[in-house]
Short mmCIF file of C-alpha atoms in Angstrom, two decimals:
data_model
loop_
_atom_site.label_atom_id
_atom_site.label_comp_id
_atom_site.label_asym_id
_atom_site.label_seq_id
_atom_site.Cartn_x
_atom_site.Cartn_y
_atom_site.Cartn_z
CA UNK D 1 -89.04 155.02 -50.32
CA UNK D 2 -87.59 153.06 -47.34
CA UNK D 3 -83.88 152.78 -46.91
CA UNK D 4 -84.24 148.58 -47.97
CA UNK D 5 -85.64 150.00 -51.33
CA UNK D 6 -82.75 152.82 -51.84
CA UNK D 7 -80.32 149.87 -51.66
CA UNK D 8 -81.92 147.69 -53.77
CA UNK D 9 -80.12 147.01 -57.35
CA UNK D 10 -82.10 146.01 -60.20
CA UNK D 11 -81.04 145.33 -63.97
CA UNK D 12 -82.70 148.37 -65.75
CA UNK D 13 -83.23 148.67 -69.63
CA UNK D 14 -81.37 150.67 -71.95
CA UNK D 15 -83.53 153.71 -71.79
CA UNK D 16 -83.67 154.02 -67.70
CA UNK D 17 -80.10 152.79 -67.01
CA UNK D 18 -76.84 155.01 -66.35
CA UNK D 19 -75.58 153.21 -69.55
CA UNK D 20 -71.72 154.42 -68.67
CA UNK D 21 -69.15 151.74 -70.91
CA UNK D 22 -66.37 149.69 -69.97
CA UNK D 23 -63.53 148.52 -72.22
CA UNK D 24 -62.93 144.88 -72.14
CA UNK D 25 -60.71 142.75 -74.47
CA UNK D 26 -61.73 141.45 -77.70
CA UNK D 27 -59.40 139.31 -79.88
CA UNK D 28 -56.32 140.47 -79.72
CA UNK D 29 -56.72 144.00 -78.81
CA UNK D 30 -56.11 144.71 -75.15
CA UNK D 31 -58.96 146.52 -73.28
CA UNK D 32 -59.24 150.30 -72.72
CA UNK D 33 -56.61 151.14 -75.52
CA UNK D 34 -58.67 153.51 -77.27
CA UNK D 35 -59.44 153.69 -80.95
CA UNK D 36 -57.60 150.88 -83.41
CA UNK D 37 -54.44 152.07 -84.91
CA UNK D 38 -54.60 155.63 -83.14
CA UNK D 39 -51.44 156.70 -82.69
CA UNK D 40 -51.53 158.68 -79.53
CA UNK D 41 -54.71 156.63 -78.33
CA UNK D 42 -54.29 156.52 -74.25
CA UNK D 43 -55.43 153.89 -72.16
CA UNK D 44 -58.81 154.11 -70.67
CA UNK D 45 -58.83 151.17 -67.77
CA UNK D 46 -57.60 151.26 -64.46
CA UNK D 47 -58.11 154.53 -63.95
CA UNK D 48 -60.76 156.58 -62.20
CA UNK D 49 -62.65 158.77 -64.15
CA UNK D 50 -64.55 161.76 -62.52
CA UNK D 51 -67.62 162.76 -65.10
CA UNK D 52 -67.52 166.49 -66.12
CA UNK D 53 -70.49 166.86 -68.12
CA UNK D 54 -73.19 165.55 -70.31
CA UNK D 55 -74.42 167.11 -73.80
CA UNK D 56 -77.65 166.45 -75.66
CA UNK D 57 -78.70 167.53 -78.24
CA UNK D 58 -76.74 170.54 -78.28
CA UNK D 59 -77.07 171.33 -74.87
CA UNK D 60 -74.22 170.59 -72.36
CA UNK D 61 -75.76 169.52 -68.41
CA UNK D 62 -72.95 169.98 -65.66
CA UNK D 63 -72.63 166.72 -63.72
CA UNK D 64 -73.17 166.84 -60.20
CA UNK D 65 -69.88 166.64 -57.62
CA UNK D 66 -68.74 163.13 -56.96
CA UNK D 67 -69.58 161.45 -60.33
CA UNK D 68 -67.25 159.43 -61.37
CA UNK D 69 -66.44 156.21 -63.36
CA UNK D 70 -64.17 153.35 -62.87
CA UNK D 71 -63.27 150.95 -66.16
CA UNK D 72 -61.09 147.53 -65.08
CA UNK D 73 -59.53 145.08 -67.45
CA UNK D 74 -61.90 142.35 -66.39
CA UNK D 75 -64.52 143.80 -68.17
CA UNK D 76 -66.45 145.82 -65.16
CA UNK D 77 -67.43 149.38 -64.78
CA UNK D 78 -68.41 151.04 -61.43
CA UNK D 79 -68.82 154.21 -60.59
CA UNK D 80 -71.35 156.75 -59.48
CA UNK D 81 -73.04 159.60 -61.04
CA UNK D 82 -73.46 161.98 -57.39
CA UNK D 83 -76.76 160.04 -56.96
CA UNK D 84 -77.04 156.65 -57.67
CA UNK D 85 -74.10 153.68 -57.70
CA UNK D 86 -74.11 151.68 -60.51
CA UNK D 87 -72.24 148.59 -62.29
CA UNK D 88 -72.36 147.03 -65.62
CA UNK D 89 -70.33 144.83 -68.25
CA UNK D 90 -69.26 145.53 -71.98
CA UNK D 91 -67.47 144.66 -75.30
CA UNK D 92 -65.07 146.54 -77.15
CA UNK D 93 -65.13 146.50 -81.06
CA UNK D 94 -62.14 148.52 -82.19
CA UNK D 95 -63.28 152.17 -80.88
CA UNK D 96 -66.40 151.49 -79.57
CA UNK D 97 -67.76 149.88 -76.76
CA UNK D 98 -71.03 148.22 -75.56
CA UNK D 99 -72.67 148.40 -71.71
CA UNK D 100 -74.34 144.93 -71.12
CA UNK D 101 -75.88 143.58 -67.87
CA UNK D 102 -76.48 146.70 -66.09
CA UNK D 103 -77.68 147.50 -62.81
CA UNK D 104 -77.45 150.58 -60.87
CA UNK D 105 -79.62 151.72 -57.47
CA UNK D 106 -82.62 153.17 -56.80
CA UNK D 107 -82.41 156.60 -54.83
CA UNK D 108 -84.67 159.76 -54.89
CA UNK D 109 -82.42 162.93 -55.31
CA UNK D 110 -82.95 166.19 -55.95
CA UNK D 111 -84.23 167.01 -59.08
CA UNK D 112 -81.43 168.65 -60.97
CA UNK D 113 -79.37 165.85 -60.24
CA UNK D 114 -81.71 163.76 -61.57
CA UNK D 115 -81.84 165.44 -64.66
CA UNK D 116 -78.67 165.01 -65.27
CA UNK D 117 -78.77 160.84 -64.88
CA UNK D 118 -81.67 161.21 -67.57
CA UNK D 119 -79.50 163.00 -69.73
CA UNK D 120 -76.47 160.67 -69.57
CA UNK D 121 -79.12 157.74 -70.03
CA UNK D 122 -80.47 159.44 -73.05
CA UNK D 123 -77.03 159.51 -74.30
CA UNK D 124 -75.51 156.01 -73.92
CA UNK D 125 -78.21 153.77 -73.76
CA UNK D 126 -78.78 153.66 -77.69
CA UNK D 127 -76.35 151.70 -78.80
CA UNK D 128 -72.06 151.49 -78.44
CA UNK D 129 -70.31 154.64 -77.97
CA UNK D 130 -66.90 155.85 -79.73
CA UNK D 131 -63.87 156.89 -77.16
CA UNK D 132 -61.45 159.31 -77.19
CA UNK D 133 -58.88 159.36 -74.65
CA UNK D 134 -56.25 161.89 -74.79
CA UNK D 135 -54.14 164.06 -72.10
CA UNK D 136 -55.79 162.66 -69.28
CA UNK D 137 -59.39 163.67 -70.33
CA UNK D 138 -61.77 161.08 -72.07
CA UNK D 139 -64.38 161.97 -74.64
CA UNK D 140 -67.66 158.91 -75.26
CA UNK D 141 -69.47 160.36 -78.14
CA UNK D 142 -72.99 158.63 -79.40
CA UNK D 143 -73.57 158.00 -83.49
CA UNK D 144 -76.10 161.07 -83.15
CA UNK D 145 -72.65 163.28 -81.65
CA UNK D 146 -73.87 163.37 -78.32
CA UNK D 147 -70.72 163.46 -75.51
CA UNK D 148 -69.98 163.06 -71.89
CA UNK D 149 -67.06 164.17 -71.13
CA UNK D 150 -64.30 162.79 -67.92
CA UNK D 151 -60.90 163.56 -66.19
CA UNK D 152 -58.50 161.41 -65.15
CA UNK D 153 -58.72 161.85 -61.29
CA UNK D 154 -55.81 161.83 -58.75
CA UNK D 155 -56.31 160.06 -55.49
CA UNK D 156 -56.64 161.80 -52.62
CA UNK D 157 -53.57 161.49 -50.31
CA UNK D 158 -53.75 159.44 -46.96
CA UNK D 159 -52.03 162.01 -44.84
CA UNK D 160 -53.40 165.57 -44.20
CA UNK D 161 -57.08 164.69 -45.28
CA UNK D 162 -60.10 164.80 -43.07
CA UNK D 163 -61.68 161.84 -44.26
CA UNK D 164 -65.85 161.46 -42.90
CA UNK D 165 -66.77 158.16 -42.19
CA UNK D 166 -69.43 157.42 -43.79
CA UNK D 167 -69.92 153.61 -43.06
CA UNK D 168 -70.30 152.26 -40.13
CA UNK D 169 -73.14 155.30 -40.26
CA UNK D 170 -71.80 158.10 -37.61
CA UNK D 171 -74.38 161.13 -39.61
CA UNK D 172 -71.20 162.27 -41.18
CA UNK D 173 -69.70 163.32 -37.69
CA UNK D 174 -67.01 161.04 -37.73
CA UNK D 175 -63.81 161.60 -39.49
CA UNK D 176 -59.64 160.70 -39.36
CA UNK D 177 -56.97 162.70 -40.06
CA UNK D 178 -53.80 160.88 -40.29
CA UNK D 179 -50.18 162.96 -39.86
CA UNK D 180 -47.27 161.55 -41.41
CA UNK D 181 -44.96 163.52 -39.06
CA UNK D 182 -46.04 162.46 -35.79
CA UNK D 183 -47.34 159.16 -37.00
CA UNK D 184 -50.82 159.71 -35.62
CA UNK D 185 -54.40 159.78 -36.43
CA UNK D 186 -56.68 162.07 -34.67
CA UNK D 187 -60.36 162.96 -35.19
CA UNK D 188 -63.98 161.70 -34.04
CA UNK D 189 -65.46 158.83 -33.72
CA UNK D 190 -68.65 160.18 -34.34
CA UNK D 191 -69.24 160.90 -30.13
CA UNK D 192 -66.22 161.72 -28.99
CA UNK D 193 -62.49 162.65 -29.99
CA UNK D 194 -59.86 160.30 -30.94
CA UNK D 195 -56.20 159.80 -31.08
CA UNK D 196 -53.84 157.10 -31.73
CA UNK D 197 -50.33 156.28 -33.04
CA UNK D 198 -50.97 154.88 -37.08
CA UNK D 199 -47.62 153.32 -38.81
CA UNK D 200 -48.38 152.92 -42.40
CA UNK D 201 -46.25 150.21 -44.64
CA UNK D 202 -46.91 148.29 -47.22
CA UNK D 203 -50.51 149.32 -47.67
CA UNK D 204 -51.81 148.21 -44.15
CA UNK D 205 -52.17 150.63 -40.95
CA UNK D 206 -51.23 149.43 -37.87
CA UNK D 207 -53.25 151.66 -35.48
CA UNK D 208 -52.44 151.89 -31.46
CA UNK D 209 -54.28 151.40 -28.32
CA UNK D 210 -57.03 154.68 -28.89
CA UNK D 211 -57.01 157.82 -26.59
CA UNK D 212 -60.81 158.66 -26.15
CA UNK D 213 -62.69 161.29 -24.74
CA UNK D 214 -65.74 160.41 -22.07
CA UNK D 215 -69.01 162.06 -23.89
CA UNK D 216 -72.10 160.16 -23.96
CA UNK D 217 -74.31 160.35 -27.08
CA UNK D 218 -77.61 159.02 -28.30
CA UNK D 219 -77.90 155.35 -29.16
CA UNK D 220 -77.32 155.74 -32.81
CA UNK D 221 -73.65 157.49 -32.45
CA UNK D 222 -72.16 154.91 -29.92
CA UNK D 223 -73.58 152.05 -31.63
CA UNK D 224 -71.39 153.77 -34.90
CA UNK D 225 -68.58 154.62 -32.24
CA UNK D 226 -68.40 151.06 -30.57
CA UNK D 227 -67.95 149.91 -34.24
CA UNK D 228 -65.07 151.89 -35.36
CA UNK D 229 -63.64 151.19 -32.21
CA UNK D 230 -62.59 147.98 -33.11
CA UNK D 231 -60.65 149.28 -36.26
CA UNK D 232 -58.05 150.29 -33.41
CA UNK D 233 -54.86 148.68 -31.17
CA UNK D 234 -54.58 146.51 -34.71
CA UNK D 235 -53.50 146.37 -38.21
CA UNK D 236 -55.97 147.28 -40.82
CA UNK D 237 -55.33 147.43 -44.85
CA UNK D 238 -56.23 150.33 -46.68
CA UNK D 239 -57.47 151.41 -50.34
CA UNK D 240 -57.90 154.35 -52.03
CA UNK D 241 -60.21 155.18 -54.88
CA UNK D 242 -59.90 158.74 -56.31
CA UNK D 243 -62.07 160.38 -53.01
CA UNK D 244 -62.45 157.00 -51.15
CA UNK D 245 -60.60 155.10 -48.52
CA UNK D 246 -61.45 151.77 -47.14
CA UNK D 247 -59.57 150.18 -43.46
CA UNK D 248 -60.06 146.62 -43.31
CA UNK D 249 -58.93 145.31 -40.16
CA UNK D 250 -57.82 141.79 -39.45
CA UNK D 251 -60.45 141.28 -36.86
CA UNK D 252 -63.44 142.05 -39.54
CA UNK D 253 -64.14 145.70 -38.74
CA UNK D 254 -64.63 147.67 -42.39
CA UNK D 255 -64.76 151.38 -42.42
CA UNK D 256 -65.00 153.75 -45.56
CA UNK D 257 -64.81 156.96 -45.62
CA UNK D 258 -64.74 160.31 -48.16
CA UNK D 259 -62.33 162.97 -48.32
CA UNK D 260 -63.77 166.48 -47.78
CA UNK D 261 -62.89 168.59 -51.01
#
């Protein structure tokens, strides 16, 4: 399967789609507040969820590292279940919501992993799903009492992680470190070393003139290297989502990358 193909995002049916819900507003219930009338019912929305396991029939499949789901107030769900990204819209009915519209990507994986897409497919694609959102963990249960189970993930701090690039494409040998103490960010540009001076306010980096080393690579690193280049000697805002960060720079230049556990 070329890499055009792996990108590709197609609307999928109920029983081949990651059919993962999204509370959205209905009436005058506000979205992601759990069951009707619960008392101790926790929101569900703006938060990211990382996806602990699936169980089917009885038997409970271990989700692969770096699944996750994201539910937003607009009525939109992202996320990604450690193979394939997907996105889809849904209604909320008191304690149960409804995936609609759903598309996800096409990627081959390795088998176990999967397995455990099937599983979660098998479990939310028939029909709305109860929630159950309590202590920072949320429970989606099927009519038939089949589960997947989430935690409410932290985000990963700016400062002190080695965050890999991992687009502009560098083969994961890129990565940043930024230190709050020195005001600095040091690491690889996929080629060769890096340092520079970062300030960090108000959710933008301004990032100094780059100190580089002199190594020559093959075409695809400095093509990656020239790239994140340009995120330098300029200001760049920054996001993070649970494990990802994402520099956008005034001149254009996007970079995201993933911290390492």
């Amino acid at each position: 399967m070329d890499r055009q193909r792996h990108q590709q995002r197609i609307t999928l049916t109920a029983a081949a789609v990651l059919a993962v819900p999204l509370a959205a507003a209905c009436g005058s219930e506000k979205a992601g507040t759990g069951s009707a009338g619960a008392e101790a019912a926790e929101p569900v929305t703006g938060i990211r969820w990382t996806i602990d396991s699936v169980t089917v029939d009885g038997t409970t499949h271990r989700a692969p590292g770096g699944a996750h789901l994201t539910l937003d107030e607009d009525g939109r769900a992202t996320g990604n279940y450690g193979c394939n990204l997907f996105r889809g819209r849904v209604t909320f009915d008191g304690d149960r919501i409804r995936l609609d519209e759903r598309e996800t990507t096409l990627k081959a994986c390795p088998e176990n992993v999967m397995d455990v897409e099937s599983a979660v497919a098998r479990a939310l694609g028939d029909g709305g799903v109860r929630t159950e959102a309590r202590d920072g963990r949320l429970t989606l249960t099927t009519a038939s009492g089949d589960t997947v189970r989430l935690r409410e993930t932290a985000d990963s701090p700016l400062y002190g992680t080695r965050w890999t690039v991992t687009s502009p494409a560098t083969g994961a040998r890129a990565h940043l470190t930024f230190d709050e103490k020195e005001g600095t960010v040091a690491g690889s540009l996929g080629c060769n070393r890096v340092n520079a001076d970062a300030t960090v306010r108000d959710g933008r980096i301004t990032l100094g003139a780059p100190g580089l080393t002199r190594m020559v690579c093959e075409d695809s690193l400095m093509d990656g290297e020239k790239a994140l280049t340009k995120l330098f000697d300029g200001t760049a805002g920054y996001r993070i989502d649970g494990r990802t960060l994402t520099l956008t720079s005034e001149n254009g230049t996007r970079v995201r990358a993933v911290a390492q556990p």
